[in-house]
Coordinates of C-alpha atoms in Angstrom, one line a residue:
X186 CA 44.7 -12.3 -15.5
X187 CA 45.8 -10.1 -12.6
X188 CA 42.9 -11.2 -10.3
X189 CA 43.7 -14.9 -10.8
X190 CA 47.3 -14.2 -9.8
X191 CA 46.2 -12.4 -6.7
X192 CA 43.9 -15.3 -5.7
X193 CA 46.7 -17.8 -6.2
X194 CA 49.0 -15.6 -4.1
X195 CA 46.5 -15.7 -1.3
X196 CA 45.4 -19.3 -1.2
X197 CA 47.5 -21.2 -3.7
X198 CA 44.7 -21.9 -6.2
X199 CA 43.5 -19.9 -9.2
X200 CA 39.9 -21.0 -9.7
X201 CA 37.6 -20.6 -12.7
X202 CA 36.6 -17.1 -13.6
X203 CA 32.8 -16.6 -13.5
X204 CA 32.3 -12.8 -13.8
X205 CA 34.0 -9.4 -13.3
X206 CA 32.1 -6.2 -12.3
X207 CA 33.5 -2.7 -12.1
X208 CA 33.8 -1.5 -8.5
X209 CA 35.4 1.7 -7.3
X210 CA 38.6 2.4 -9.2
X211 CA 39.0 -1.4 -9.8
X212 CA 36.7 -4.4 -10.0
X213 CA 35.4 -7.4 -8.1
X214 CA 36.1 -10.7 -9.9
X215 CA 34.2 -13.9 -9.0
X216 CA 35.9 -17.3 -9.1
X217 CA 34.7 -20.9 -8.5
X218 CA 37.0 -23.6 -7.0
X219 CA 35.3 -27.0 -7.4
X220 CA 37.2 -29.2 -5.0
X221 CA 39.7 -29.5 -2.1
X222 CA 39.9 -27.5 1.1
X223 CA 39.3 -24.2 -0.8
X224 CA 36.1 -25.3 -2.7
X225 CA 33.5 -22.6 -3.1
X226 CA 33.0 -19.1 -4.5
X227 CA 35.9 -16.6 -4.1
X228 CA 36.0 -12.9 -4.8
X229 CA 39.0 -10.6 -5.6
X230 CA 38.3 -6.9 -4.9
X231 CA 40.9 -4.5 -6.4
X232 CA 38.9 -1.3 -5.7
X233 CA 41.0 -0.4 -2.7
X234 CA 37.9 1.0 -1.1
X235 CA 37.9 0.7 2.7
X236 CA 35.9 -1.8 4.8
X237 CA 34.9 -1.7 8.4
X238 CA 36.1 -5.3 9.2
X239 CA 38.4 -7.5 7.2
X240 CA 36.8 -10.9 6.5
X241 CA 39.4 -12.6 4.3
X242 CA 42.8 -12.2 2.9
X243 CA 44.4 -8.8 2.2
X244 CA 47.2 -8.4 -0.3
X245 CA 49.2 -5.3 0.5
X246 CA 51.7 -3.1 -1.3
X247 CA 55.2 -2.3 0.0
X248 CA 53.8 0.6 2.0
X249 CA 51.2 -1.5 3.6
X250 CA 48.3 -0.2 1.6
X251 CA 45.7 -2.8 0.5
X252 CA 46.1 -3.8 -3.1
X253 CA 43.3 -6.4 -3.1
X254 CA 40.8 -8.0 -0.7
X255 CA 40.0 -11.7 -1.2
X256 CA 37.1 -13.4 0.6
X257 CA 35.0 -16.6 0.3
X258 CA 31.2 -16.4 0.0
X259 CA 29.3 -15.4 2.1
X260 CA 31.9 -13.4 4.0
X261 CA 31.5 -10.2 2.0
X262 CA 33.1 -7.5 4.1
X263 CA 30.6 -4.8 2.9
X264 CA 27.5 -7.0 3.5
X265 CA 28.0 -8.3 7.0
X266 CA 24.4 -9.6 7.2
X267 CA 24.8 -12.0 4.2
X268 CA 26.3 -14.8 6.4
X269 CA 23.1 -14.9 8.4
X270 CA 20.8 -14.5 5.5
X271 CA 22.1 -17.6 3.7
X272 CA 22.3 -19.8 6.8
X273 CA 19.1 -21.9 7.4
X274 CA 20.1 -22.7 11.0
X275 CA 20.6 -19.1 11.9
X276 CA 17.4 -18.1 10.2
X277 CA 15.5 -20.9 12.1
X278 CA 16.8 -19.5 15.4
X279 CA 15.6 -16.0 14.5
X280 CA 12.2 -17.5 13.3
X281 CA 11.8 -19.4 16.6
X282 CA 12.5 -16.3 18.6
X283 CA 9.6 -14.7 16.7
X284 CA 7.3 -17.6 17.6
X285 CA 7.5 -19.7 14.4
X286 CA 9.1 -23.1 14.0
X287 CA 9.9 -25.5 11.2
X288 CA 12.6 -25.9 8.5
X289 CA 13.7 -22.9 6.5
X290 CA 15.1 -23.0 3.0
X291 CA 17.4 -20.2 2.0
X292 CA 18.3 -19.6 -1.7
X293 CA 20.4 -16.8 -3.1
X294 CA 18.6 -15.3 -6.1
X295 CA 20.9 -12.5 -6.9
X296 CA 24.3 -11.3 -5.6
X297 CA 26.3 -8.3 -6.6
X298 CA 29.5 -8.5 -4.4
X299 CA 30.1 -5.5 -2.3
X300 CA 26.7 -4.0 -3.1
X301 CA 23.6 -6.2 -2.4
X302 CA 22.2 -9.7 -2.4
X303 CA 18.6 -11.1 -2.5
X304 CA 17.9 -14.3 -0.6
X305 CA 14.5 -16.1 -0.8
X306 CA 13.6 -17.8 2.4
X307 CA 10.8 -20.3 2.5
X308 CA 9.0 -21.6 5.6
X309 CA 5.7 -23.5 5.5
X310 CA 5.4 -22.8 1.8
X311 CA 5.5 -19.0 2.3
X312 CA 8.2 -17.0 0.6
X313 CA 9.9 -13.9 2.0
X314 CA 12.7 -12.0 0.3
X315 CA 15.7 -10.8 2.3
X316 CA 17.5 -7.8 0.8
X317 CA 21.0 -7.7 2.1
X318 CA 22.7 -4.3 1.7
X319 CA 25.4 -2.2 3.2
X320 CA 24.3 -1.3 6.7
X321 CA 24.1 2.4 6.0
X322 CA 21.7 1.8 3.1
X323 CA 19.0 -0.3 4.8
X324 CA 16.8 2.6 6.1
X325 CA 17.0 4.3 2.7
X326 CA 15.9 1.1 1.0
X327 CA 12.8 1.0 3.3
X328 CA 12.1 4.6 2.4
X329 CA 12.1 4.0 -1.4
X330 CA 9.7 1.0 -1.0
X331 CA 7.3 3.2 1.0
X332 CA 7.6 6.1 -1.3
X333 CA 6.8 3.9 -4.3
X334 CA 3.8 2.3 -2.6
X335 CA 2.4 5.7 -1.4
X336 CA 1.8 6.7 -5.0
X337 CA 0.6 3.4 -6.4
X338 CA 3.8 1.9 -7.7
X339 CA 3.3 -1.7 -6.6
X340 CA 6.6 -2.4 -4.9
X341 CA 6.5 -5.3 -2.3
X342 CA 5.6 -4.6 1.3
X343 CA 8.4 -4.3 3.8
X344 CA 7.7 -6.5 6.8
X345 CA 11.0 -6.1 8.7
X346 CA 14.3 -4.3 8.5
X347 CA 17.4 -3.9 10.5
X348 CA 20.3 -1.4 10.5
X349 CA 22.6 -4.3 10.2
X350 CA 21.8 -4.2 6.5
X351 CA 18.6 -6.4 6.1
X352 CA 15.3 -5.5 4.6
X353 CA 12.6 -8.2 4.4
X354 CA 9.8 -7.9 1.9
X355 CA 6.7 -10.0 1.0
X356 CA 6.4 -12.0 -2.2
X357 CA 5.3 -10.3 -5.4
X358 CA 1.7 -10.5 -6.5
X359 CA 0.7 -11.7 -10.0
X360 CA 2.1 -13.6 -12.9
X361 CA 5.8 -13.3 -13.6
X362 CA 6.6 -11.0 -16.5
X363 CA 8.4 -13.6 -18.7
X364 CA 5.3 -15.9 -18.4
X365 CA 3.0 -13.0 -19.3
X366 CA 5.2 -12.0 -22.3
X367 CA 4.7 -15.4 -23.8
X368 CA 0.9 -14.9 -24.0
X369 CA 0.4 -11.1 -24.2
X370 CA 1.1 -9.1 -27.5
X371 CA 4.4 -7.3 -27.2
X372 CA 2.9 -3.9 -27.7
X373 CA 0.5 -4.5 -24.8
X374 CA 3.4 -5.4 -22.5
X375 CA 5.1 -2.2 -23.5
X376 CA 1.9 -0.3 -22.9
X377 CA 1.8 -1.7 -19.3
X378 CA 5.4 -0.9 -18.7
X379 CA 4.8 2.7 -20.0
X380 CA 2.0 3.1 -17.5
X381 CA 4.3 1.9 -14.7
X382 CA 7.0 4.3 -15.8
X383 CA 4.6 7.2 -15.7
X384 CA 3.6 6.3 -12.2
X385 CA 7.2 6.1 -11.2
X386 CA 7.6 9.8 -12.2
X387 CA 5.3 10.7 -9.4
X388 CA 7.4 9.1 -6.6
X389 CA 8.7 11.8 -4.2
X390 CA 12.3 11.1 -3.5
X391 CA 15.7 12.7 -3.5
X392 CA 17.4 9.3 -3.8
X393 CA 19.8 8.8 -6.6
X394 CA 19.2 5.8 -8.9
X395 CA 21.8 3.2 -9.6
X396 CA 24.7 4.7 -11.6
X397 CA 24.1 4.8 -15.3
X398 CA 26.0 2.5 -17.6
X399 CA 27.3 5.8 -19.1
X400 CA 29.6 6.1 -16.2
X401 CA 31.5 3.0 -17.3
X402 CA 31.9 3.3 -21.0
X403 CA 35.7 2.7 -21.1
X404 CA 35.3 -0.3 -18.8
X405 CA 32.7 -2.0 -21.0
X406 CA 34.6 -1.4 -24.1
X407 CA 37.9 -2.7 -22.7
X408 CA 36.3 -5.8 -21.1
X409 CA 34.5 -6.9 -24.2
X410 CA 37.6 -6.3 -26.3
X411 CA 39.5 -8.6 -24.0
X412 CA 36.8 -11.2 -24.1
X413 CA 36.5 -11.1 -27.9
X414 CA 40.0 -10.4 -29.2
X415 CA 39.0 -11.2 -32.8
X416 CA 36.3 -8.5 -32.6
X417 CA 38.5 -5.7 -31.2
X418 CA 38.0 -3.7 -34.4
X419 CA 34.2 -3.7 -34.0
X420 CA 34.5 -2.7 -30.3
X421 CA 36.7 0.2 -31.3
X422 CA 34.3 1.3 -33.9
X423 CA 31.6 1.6 -31.2
X424 CA 33.8 3.8 -28.9
X425 CA 33.4 7.2 -30.6
X426 CA 29.7 6.7 -31.2
X427 CA 28.9 5.8 -27.6
X428 CA 31.2 8.4 -26.1
X429 CA 29.6 11.1 -28.1
X430 CA 26.0 10.2 -27.1
X431 CA 26.0 8.4 -23.8
X432 CA 25.8 11.4 -21.5
X433 CA 22.4 12.2 -20.0
X434 CA 20.2 14.8 -21.8
X435 CA 17.8 16.8 -19.7
X436 CA 17.0 16.8 -16.0
X437 CA 17.0 13.6 -13.8
X438 CA 13.6 11.9 -13.3
X439 CA 12.6 9.1 -11.1
X440 CA 13.4 5.7 -12.8
X441 CA 13.5 2.1 -11.7
X442 CA 17.2 1.9 -12.4
X443 CA 17.3 -1.8 -13.6
X444 CA 14.1 -2.2 -15.6
X445 CA 13.5 -5.5 -17.4
X446 CA 10.7 -8.0 -17.8
X447 CA 12.0 -10.2 -15.0
X448 CA 11.4 -7.4 -12.5
X449 CA 7.6 -7.2 -13.3
X450 CA 4.5 -9.2 -12.4
X451 CA 1.2 -8.9 -14.1
X452 CA -2.5 -9.2 -13.3
X453 CA -4.5 -9.1 -16.5
X454 CA -2.9 -6.4 -18.7
X455 CA -1.5 -4.3 -15.9
X456 CA 1.7 -4.5 -13.8
X457 CA 0.7 -5.8 -10.4
X458 CA 4.2 -5.9 -8.8
X459 CA 7.5 -4.4 -9.6
X460 CA 10.5 -5.8 -7.6
X461 CA 14.0 -4.7 -6.9
X462 CA 13.2 -1.0 -6.5
X463 CA 16.5 -1.0 -4.6
X464 CA 18.0 0.7 -7.7
X465 CA 15.2 3.3 -8.1
X466 CA 15.7 7.0 -7.7
X467 CA 16.6 10.1 -9.7
X468 CA 18.3 9.2 -13.0
X469 CA 18.2 9.1 -16.7
X470 CA 14.9 7.8 -18.2
X471 CA 16.8 6.6 -21.2
X472 CA 18.6 4.2 -19.0
X473 CA 15.4 2.3 -18.2
X474 CA 14.5 2.2 -21.9
X475 CA 17.9 0.9 -22.8
X476 CA 18.0 -1.6 -19.9
X477 CA 14.7 -3.1 -20.9
X478 CA 15.7 -3.4 -24.6
X479 CA 19.1 -4.8 -23.7
X480 CA 17.9 -7.4 -21.3
X481 CA 15.1 -8.6 -23.7
X482 CA 17.6 -8.8 -26.5
X483 CA 20.2 -10.6 -24.4
X484 CA 17.6 -13.1 -23.3
X485 CA 16.5 -13.7 -26.9
X486 CA 20.1 -14.3 -27.9
X487 CA 20.8 -16.8 -25.1
X488 CA 17.7 -18.7 -26.0
X489 CA 18.6 -18.7 -29.7
X490 CA 22.1 -20.0 -29.0
X491 CA 20.6 -22.7 -26.7
X492 CA 18.3 -23.9 -29.5
X493 CA 15.0 -22.6 -27.9
X494 CA 13.9 -20.8 -31.0
X495 CA 10.3 -20.2 -29.9
X496 CA 11.3 -18.5 -26.7
X497 CA 14.0 -16.5 -28.6
X498 CA 11.4 -15.2 -31.0
X499 CA 9.0 -14.0 -28.3
X500 CA 11.7 -12.2 -26.4
X501 CA 13.0 -10.6 -29.6
X502 CA 9.5 -9.4 -30.5
X503 CA 9.4 -7.8 -27.0
X504 CA 12.8 -6.2 -27.5
X505 CA 11.7 -4.9 -31.0
X506 CA 8.5 -3.4 -29.7
X507 CA 10.3 -1.6 -26.8
X508 CA 13.0 -0.4 -29.2
X509 CA 10.4 1.0 -31.6
X510 CA 8.6 2.7 -28.7
X511 CA 11.5 4.1 -26.8
X512 CA 14.8 4.3 -28.7
X513 CA 14.2 7.4 -30.8
X514 CA 17.4 9.3 -30.0
X515 CA 21.1 8.7 -30.5
X516 CA 21.4 9.0 -26.7
X517 CA 19.0 6.2 -25.9
X518 CA 20.6 4.0 -28.6
X519 CA 24.1 4.6 -27.2
X520 CA 22.9 3.5 -23.8
X521 CA 21.2 0.4 -25.3
X522 CA 24.5 -0.5 -27.0
X523 CA 26.3 -0.2 -23.6
X524 CA 23.7 -2.5 -21.9
X525 CA 24.2 -5.0 -24.7
X526 CA 28.0 -4.8 -24.2
X527 CA 27.5 -5.5 -20.5
X528 CA 25.4 -8.6 -21.3
X529 CA 28.1 -9.6 -23.8
X530 CA 30.8 -9.4 -21.1
X531 CA 28.8 -11.6 -18.8
X532 CA 28.0 -14.1 -21.6
X533 CA 31.6 -14.3 -22.9
X534 CA 33.0 -16.8 -20.4
X535 CA 30.3 -19.4 -21.1
X536 CA 29.3 -18.6 -24.7
X537 CA 31.6 -16.5 -27.0
X538 CA 28.9 -17.1 -29.7
X539 CA 26.3 -15.3 -27.6
X540 CA 28.8 -12.5 -26.7
X541 CA 29.6 -12.0 -30.4
X542 CA 25.9 -11.8 -31.3
X543 CA 25.3 -9.2 -28.6
X544 CA 28.2 -7.2 -30.0
X545 CA 26.4 -7.5 -33.4
X546 CA 23.2 -6.1 -31.9
X547 CA 25.1 -3.2 -30.4
X548 CA 26.5 -2.3 -33.8
X549 CA 23.0 -2.5 -35.2
X550 CA 21.3 -0.4 -32.6
X551 CA 23.8 2.4 -33.0
X552 CA 23.4 2.3 -36.8
X553 CA 27.0 1.1 -37.5
X554 CA 25.7 -2.0 -39.1
X555 CA 22.3 -2.6 -40.9
X556 CA 19.7 -4.5 -39.0
X557 CA 19.4 -8.1 -40.1

């Protein structure tokens, strides 16, 4: 793999590949090195997109142009505030300056290199969530939280933000979606999500939602084909179907941008909090439908492969209810297939079986294979 060769050129170690995400005209690959002086998480960025300050190694072409940037977590050159957000000692000094004292625990909950991170900080049993973004995006992130809350979309309250690329929000209110889904009928969960989506349509914003998976069709197909070489024929069969139907139909509307049950909290039968509205804005409503179905299906597959049959059945019931409600067009089914391929790519390194099952689901949702 090219990224491994670049990492070895920079530090003399190759590491274990964890994930690859498209970025710019290239990608960012994540590697883990378990021991020795280079132990930790490393990232190889082949996008060639510029950065304000170099924070790692730069591999250059003969003309001096950067071919790749290589850094160790948390020194992401596009997220300069990440280093502080994951350092309990630095956080404690900031807290002390604000008049609070005591140990602080920092835990990274999500990280998309070059784009954003979510860090949970805990002090005296109280959780706050630090959103680390590119510095130019912080004010815009505050604005979308406020725009959502102003029309009753229950996004978390922003308690602090900084132009360095930090937005701090309060904890979500209610019972986590996956817990609720285990006790509430699947159709009732989908009803609650439908009500939330209708409320999102009233948000006043010109912000653009996270880019649709439809912008990366070729990347998804190529990556899954590489990950499952014995299934290349099935991947190729999907290509013309997805390419024909993935483009948005109709005007953009306000969407969440990464809608799935893990983003939702419930009180009774209603959604009481929706997190990660960082991705919200004007986009394709079918992307939210497809993301919800894809995530629920992928979670069901992972649980099934792990031997947790009861959990798998609950999640598949939720995926089926959402599919029946929302995937009525070739367009929405093509997007759902793309989301399933994305989950398959992420699963392939640890579980080729799960990746193969997700490819099967993509074939089924597009009608290329009968539903089992």
